[in-house]
mmCIF file of C-alpha atoms in Angstrom:
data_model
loop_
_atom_site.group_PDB
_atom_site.id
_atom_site.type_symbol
_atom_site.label_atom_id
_atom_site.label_comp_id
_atom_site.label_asym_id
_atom_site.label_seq_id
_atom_site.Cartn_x
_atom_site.Cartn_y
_atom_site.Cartn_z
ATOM 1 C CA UNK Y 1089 8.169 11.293 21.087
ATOM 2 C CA UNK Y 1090 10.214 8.407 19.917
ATOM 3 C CA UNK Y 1091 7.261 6.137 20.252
ATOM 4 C CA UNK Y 1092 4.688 8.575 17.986
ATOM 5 C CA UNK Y 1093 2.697 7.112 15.200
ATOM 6 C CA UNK Y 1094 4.934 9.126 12.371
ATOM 7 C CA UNK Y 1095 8.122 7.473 13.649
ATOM 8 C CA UNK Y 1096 6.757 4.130 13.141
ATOM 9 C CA UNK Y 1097 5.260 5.026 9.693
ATOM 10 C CA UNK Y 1098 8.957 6.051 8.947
ATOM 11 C CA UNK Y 1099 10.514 2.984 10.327
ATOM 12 C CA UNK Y 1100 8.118 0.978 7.980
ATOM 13 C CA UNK Y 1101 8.546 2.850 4.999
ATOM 14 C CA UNK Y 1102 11.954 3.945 5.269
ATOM 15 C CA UNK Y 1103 13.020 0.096 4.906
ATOM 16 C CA UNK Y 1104 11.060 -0.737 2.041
ATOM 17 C CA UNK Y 1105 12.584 -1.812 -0.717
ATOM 18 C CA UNK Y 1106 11.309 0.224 -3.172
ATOM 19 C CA UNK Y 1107 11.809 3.731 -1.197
ATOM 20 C CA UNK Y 1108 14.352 5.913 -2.416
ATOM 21 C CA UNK Y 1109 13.167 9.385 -0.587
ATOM 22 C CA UNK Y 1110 10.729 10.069 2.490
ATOM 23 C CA UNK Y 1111 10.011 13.825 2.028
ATOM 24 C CA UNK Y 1112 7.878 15.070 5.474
ATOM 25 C CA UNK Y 1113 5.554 17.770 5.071
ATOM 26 C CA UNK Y 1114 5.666 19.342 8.356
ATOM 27 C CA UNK Y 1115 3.072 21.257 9.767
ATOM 28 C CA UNK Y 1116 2.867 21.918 13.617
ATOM 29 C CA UNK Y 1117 3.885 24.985 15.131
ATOM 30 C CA UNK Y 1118 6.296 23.711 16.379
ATOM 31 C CA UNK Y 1119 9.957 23.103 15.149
ATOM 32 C CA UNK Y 1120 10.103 19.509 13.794
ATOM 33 C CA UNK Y 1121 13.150 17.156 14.961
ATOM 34 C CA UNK Y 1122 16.339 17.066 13.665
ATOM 35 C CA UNK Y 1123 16.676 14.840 10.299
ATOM 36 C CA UNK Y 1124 19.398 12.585 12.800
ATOM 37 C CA UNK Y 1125 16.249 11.860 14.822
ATOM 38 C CA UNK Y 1126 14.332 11.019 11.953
ATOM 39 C CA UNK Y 1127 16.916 8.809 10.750
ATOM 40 C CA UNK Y 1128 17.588 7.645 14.261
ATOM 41 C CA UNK Y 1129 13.750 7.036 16.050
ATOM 42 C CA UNK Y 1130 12.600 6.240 12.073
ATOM 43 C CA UNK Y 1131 15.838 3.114 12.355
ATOM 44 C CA UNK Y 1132 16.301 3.441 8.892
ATOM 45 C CA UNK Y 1133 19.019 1.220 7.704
ATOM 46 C CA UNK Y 1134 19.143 1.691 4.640
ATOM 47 C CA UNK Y 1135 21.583 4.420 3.192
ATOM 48 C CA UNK Y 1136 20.154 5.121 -0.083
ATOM 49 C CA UNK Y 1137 16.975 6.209 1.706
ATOM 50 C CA UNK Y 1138 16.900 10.136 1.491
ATOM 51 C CA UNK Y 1139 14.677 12.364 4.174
ATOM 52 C CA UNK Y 1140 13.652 15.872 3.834
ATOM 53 C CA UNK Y 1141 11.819 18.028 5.869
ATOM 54 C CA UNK Y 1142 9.388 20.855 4.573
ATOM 55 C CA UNK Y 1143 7.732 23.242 6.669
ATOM 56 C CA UNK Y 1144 4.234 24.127 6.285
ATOM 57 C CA UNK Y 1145 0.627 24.711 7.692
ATOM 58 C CA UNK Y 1146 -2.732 23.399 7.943
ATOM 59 C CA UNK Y 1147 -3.860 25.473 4.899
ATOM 60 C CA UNK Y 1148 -1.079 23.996 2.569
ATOM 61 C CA UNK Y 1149 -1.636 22.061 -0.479
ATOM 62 C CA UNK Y 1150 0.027 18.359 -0.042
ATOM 63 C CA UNK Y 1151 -0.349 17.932 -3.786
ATOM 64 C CA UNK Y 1152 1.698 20.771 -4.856
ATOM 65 C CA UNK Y 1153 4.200 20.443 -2.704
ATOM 66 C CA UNK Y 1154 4.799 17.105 -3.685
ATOM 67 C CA UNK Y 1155 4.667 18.580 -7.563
ATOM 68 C CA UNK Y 1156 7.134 21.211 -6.472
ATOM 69 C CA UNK Y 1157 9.523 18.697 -4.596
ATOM 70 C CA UNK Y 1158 9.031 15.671 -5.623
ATOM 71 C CA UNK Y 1159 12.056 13.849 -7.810
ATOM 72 C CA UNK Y 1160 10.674 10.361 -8.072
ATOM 73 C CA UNK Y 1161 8.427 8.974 -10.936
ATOM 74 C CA UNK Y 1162 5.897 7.469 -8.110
ATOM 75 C CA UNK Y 1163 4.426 8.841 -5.035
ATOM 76 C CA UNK Y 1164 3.330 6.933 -1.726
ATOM 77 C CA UNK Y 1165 1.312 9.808 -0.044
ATOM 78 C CA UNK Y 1166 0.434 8.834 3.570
ATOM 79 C CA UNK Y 1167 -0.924 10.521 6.590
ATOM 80 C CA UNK Y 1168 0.879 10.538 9.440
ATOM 81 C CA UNK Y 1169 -2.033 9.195 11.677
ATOM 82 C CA UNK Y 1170 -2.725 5.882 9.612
ATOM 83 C CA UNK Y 1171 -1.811 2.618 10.750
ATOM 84 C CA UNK Y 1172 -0.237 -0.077 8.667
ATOM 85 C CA UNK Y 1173 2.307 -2.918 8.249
ATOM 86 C CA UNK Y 1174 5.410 -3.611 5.651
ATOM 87 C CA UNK Y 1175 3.333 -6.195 3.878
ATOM 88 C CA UNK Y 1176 0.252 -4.043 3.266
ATOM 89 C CA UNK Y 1177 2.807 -1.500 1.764
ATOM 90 C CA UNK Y 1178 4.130 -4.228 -0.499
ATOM 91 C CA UNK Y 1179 1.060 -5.571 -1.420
ATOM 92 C CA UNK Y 1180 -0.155 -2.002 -2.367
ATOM 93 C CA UNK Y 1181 3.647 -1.530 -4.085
ATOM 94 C CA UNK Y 1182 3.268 -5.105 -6.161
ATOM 95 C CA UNK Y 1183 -0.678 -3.683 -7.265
ATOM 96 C CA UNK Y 1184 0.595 -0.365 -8.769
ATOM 97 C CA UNK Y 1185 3.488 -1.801 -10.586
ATOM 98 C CA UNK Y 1186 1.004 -3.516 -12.218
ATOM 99 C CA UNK Y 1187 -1.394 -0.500 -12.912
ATOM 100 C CA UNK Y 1188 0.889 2.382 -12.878
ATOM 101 C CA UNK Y 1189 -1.763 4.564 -14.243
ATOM 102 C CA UNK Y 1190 -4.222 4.394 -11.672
ATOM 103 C CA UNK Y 1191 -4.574 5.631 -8.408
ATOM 104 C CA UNK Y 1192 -4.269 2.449 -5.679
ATOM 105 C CA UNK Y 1193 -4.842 2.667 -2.104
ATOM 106 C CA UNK Y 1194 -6.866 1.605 0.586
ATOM 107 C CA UNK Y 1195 -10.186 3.787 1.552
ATOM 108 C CA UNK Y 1196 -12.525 3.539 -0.928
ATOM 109 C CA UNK Y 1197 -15.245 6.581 -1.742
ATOM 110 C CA UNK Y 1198 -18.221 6.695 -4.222
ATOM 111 C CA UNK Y 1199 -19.731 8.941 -6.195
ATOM 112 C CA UNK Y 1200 -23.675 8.517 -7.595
ATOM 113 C CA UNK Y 1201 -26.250 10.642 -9.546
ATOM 114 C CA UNK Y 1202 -29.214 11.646 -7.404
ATOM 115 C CA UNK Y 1203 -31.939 11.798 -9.529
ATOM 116 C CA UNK Y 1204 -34.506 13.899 -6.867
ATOM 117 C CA UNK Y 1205 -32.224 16.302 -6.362
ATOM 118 C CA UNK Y 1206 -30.502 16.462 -10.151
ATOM 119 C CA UNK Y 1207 -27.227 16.563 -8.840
ATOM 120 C CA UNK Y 1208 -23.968 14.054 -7.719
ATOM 121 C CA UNK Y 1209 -23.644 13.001 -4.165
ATOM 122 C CA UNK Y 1210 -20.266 11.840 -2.676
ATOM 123 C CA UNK Y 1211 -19.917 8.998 -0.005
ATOM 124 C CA UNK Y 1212 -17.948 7.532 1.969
ATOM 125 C CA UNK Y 1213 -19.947 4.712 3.497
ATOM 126 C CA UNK Y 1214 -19.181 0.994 3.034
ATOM 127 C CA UNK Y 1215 -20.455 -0.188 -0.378
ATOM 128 C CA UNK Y 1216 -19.373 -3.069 -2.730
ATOM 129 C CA UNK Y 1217 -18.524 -0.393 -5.168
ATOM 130 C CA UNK Y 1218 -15.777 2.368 -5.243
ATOM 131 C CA UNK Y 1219 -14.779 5.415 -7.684
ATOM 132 C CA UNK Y 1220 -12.733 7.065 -5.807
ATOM 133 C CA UNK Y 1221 -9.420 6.214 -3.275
ATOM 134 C CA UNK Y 1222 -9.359 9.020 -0.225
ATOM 135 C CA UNK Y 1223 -5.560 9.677 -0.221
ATOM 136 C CA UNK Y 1224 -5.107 8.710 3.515
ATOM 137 C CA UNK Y 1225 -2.853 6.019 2.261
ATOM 138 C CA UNK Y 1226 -2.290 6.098 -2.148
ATOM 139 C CA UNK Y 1227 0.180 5.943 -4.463
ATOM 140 C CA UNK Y 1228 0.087 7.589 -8.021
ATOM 141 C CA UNK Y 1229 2.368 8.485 -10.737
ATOM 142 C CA UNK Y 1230 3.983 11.951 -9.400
ATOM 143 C CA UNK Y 1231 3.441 13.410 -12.991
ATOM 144 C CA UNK Y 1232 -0.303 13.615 -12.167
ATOM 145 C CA UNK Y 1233 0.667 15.862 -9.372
ATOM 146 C CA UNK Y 1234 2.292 17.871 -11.797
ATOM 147 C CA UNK Y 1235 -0.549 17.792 -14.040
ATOM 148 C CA UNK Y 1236 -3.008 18.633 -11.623
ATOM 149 C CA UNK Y 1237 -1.589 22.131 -12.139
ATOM 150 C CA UNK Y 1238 -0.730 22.522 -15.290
ATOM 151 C CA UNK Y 1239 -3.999 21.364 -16.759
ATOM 152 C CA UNK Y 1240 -7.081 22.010 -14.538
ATOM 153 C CA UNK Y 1241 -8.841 25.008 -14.613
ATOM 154 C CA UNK Y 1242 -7.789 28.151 -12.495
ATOM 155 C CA UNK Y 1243 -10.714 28.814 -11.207
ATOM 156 C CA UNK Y 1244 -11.430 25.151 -10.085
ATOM 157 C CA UNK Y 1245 -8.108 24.864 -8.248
ATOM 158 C CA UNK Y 1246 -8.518 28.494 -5.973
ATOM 159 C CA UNK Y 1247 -12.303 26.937 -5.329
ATOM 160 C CA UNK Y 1248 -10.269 23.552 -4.187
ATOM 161 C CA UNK Y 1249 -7.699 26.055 -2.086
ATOM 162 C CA UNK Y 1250 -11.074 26.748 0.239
ATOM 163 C CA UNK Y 1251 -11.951 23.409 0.675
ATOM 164 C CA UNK Y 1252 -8.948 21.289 0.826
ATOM 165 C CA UNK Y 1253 -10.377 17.936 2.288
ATOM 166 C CA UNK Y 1254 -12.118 18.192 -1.478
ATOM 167 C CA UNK Y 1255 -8.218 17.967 -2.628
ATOM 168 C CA UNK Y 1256 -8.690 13.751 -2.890
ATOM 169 C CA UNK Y 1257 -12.166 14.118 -5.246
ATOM 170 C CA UNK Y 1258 -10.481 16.682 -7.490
ATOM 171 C CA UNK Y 1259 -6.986 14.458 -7.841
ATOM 172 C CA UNK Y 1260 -9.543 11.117 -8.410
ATOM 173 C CA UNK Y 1261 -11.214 12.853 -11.500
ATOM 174 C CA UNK Y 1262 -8.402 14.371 -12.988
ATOM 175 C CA UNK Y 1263 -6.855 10.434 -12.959
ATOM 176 C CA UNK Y 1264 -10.145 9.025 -13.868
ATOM 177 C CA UNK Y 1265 -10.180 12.074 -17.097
ATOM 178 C CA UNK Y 1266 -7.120 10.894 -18.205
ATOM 179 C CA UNK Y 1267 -6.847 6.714 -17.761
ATOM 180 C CA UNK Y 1268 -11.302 6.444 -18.337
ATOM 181 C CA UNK Y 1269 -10.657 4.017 -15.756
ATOM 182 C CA UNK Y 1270 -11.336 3.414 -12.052
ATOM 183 C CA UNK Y 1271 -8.779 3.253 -9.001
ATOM 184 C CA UNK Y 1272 -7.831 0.514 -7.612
ATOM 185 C CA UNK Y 1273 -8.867 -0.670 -3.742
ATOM 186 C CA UNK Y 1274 -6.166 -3.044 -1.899
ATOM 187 C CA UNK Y 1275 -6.953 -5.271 1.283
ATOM 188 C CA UNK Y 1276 -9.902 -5.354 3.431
ATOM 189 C CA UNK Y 1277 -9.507 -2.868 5.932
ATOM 190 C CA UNK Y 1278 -11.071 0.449 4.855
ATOM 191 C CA UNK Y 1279 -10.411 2.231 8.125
ATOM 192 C CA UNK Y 1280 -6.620 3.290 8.761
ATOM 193 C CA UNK Y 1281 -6.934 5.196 11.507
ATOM 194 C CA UNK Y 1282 -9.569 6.081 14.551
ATOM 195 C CA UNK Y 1283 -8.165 9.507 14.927
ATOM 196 C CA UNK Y 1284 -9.589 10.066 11.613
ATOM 197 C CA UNK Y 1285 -12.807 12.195 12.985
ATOM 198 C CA UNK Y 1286 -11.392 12.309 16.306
ATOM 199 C CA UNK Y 1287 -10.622 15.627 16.532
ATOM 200 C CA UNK Y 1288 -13.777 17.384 14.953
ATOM 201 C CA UNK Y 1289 -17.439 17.617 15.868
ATOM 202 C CA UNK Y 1290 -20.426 16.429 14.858
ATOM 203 C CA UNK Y 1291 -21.312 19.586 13.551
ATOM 204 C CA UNK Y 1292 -17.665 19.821 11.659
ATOM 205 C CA UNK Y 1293 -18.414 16.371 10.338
ATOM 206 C CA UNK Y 1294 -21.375 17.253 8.818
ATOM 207 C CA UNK Y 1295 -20.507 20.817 7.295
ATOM 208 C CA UNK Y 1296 -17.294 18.960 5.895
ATOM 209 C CA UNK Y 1297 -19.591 16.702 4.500
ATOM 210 C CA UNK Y 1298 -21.922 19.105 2.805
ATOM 211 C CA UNK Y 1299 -18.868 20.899 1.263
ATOM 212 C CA UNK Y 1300 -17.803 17.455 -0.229
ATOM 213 C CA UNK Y 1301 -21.324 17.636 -1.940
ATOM 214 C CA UNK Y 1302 -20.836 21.143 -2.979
ATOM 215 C CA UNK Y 1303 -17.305 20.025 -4.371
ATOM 216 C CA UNK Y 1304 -17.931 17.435 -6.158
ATOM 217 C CA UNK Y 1305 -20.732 19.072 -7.982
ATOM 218 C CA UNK Y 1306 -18.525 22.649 -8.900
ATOM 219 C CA UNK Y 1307 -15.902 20.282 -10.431
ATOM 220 C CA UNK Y 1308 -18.209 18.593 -13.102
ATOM 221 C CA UNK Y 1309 -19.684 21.647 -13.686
ATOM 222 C CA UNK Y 1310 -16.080 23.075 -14.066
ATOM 223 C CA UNK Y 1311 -14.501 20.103 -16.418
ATOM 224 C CA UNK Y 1312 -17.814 19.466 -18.244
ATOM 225 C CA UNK Y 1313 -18.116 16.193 -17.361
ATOM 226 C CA UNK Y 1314 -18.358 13.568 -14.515
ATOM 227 C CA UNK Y 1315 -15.356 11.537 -15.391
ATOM 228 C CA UNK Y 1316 -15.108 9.463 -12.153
ATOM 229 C CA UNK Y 1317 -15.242 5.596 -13.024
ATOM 230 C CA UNK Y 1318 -17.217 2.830 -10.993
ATOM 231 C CA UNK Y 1319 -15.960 -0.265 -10.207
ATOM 232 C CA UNK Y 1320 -15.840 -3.138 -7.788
ATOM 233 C CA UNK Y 1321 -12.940 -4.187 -7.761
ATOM 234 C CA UNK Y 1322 -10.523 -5.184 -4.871
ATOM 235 C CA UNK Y 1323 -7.389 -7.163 -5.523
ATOM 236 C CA UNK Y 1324 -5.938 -9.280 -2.321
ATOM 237 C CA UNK Y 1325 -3.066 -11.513 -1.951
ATOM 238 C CA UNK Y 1326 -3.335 -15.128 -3.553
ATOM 239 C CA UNK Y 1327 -4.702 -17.621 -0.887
ATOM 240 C CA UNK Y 1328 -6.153 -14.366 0.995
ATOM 241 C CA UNK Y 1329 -8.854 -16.033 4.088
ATOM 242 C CA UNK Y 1330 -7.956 -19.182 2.685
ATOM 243 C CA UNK Y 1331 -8.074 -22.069 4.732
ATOM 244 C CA UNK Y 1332 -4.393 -23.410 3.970
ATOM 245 C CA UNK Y 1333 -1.945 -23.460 5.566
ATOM 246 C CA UNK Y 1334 -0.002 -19.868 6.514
ATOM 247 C CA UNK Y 1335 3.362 -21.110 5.544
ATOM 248 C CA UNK Y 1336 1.961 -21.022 1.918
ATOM 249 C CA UNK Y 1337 0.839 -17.565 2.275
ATOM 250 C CA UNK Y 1338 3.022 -14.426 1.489
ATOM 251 C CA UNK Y 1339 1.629 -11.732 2.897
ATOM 252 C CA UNK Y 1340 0.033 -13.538 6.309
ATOM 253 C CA UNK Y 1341 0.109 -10.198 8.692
ATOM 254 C CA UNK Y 1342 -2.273 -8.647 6.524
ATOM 255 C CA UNK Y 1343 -5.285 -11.410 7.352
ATOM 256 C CA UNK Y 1344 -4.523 -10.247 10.920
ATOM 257 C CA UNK Y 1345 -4.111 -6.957 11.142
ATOM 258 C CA UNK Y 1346 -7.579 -4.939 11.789
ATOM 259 C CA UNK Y 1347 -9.333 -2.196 13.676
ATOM 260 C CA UNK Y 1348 -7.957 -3.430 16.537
ATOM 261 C CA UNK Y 1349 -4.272 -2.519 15.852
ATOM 262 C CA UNK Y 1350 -5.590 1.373 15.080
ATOM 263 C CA UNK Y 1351 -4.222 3.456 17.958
#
């Protein structure tokens, strides 16, 4: 459908300034729509902006496709379900430019040593403090995608290939290994999209959480070390929930826009 979620996450992005290729990693069973469509539903005007389409399945591995196809230097990795405006795009844009060697996004995760149990626990529940960005909505140098291949352990990746919601905890420490640094949170909002758990159980939420556990755990034993960095920082616009005036404010949709613009 014209009016789907993806085609308005391609109308957004495909008229950023700083896009030069959307590449769509398709996987329904179904054939996807003609690139016209894409270009046409997406109302992309601007020509420079290249689409591509690959086919895939649920059991593919987003990172190395975008290793494998991938021809620019920086990667804005979205999900096709998430909900967001031009200007938190920008924002997120201005943010890496500045820290091109960190991972920057919006939904922050945590990692913490649990001392009863002698092992690392993973979370995802709101805290002041963050180690990890989920990759719902990121952007990282594309040559840690390549990395992420080239350098991590064999068996760690075909134990990541069974559990591929783990995918965002591996890519995290491998960034984290290399920059001894922390990612980087943008904006409020730390919800992108209510159909993020919509389509699973309670008991599929819970075993997918117990794997995470499991994960996180087999990769420090694997690298040898917990390399994951905590911090607590978030970076907003200047003036952010200030109480000035909004022609002074450059980014003004982002104060607005919350849970209740998730579809």
């Amino acid at each position: 459908s014209s009016n789907s979620n993806v085609f308005k996450l391609i109308q957004v992005i495909g008229n950023l300034p700083f896009t030069s290729e959307i590449i769509i990693i398709w996987r329904s069973k179904a054939s996807p729509p003609p690139l016209q469509d894409w270009q046409r539903f997406g109302n992309i005007r601007r020509k420079k902006t290249k689409i591509s389409i690959l086919i895939g399945n649920s059991t593919d591995d987003k990172i190395k496709m975008i290793a494998e196809n991938c021809k620019s230097d920086n990667v804005l990795l979205l999900n096709n379900d998430v909900v967001l405006n031009n200007e938190e795009l920008i924002f997120m844009h201005q943010v890496f430019k500045e820290f091109p060697e960190r991972i920057v996004g919006f939904t922050p995760r945590l990692h913490h040593w649990d001392g009863e149990a002698k092992s690392w626990r993973y979370t995802s529940k709101a805290s002041f403090k963050l180690s990890m960005i989920g990759t719902e909505a990121v952007m990282f140098a594309a040559k840690y995608s390549r990395i992420f291949y080239s350098v991590l352990p064999r068996k760690t990746l075909h134990y990541m290939n069974q559990f591929l919601h783990c995918q965002d905890i591996l890519l995290n420490m491998l960034v984290s290994s290399i920059t001894r640094a922390a990612p980087i949170k943008v904006g409020q909002r730390s919800r992108l999209s209510k159909a993020e758990t919509a389509n699973f159980t309670k008991e599929d939420l819970a075993t997918k959480f117990q794997e995470k556990q499991s994960c996180i755990n087999r990769f420090v034993e694997d690298l040898g070390e917990m390399p994951l960095v905590a911090s607590q920082l978030r970076l907003d616009p200047v003036l952010y929930k200030d109480s000035v005036s909004a022609m002074r404010k450059k980014y003004k949709k982002m104060e607005n826009f919350g849970d209740n613009n998730l579809s």
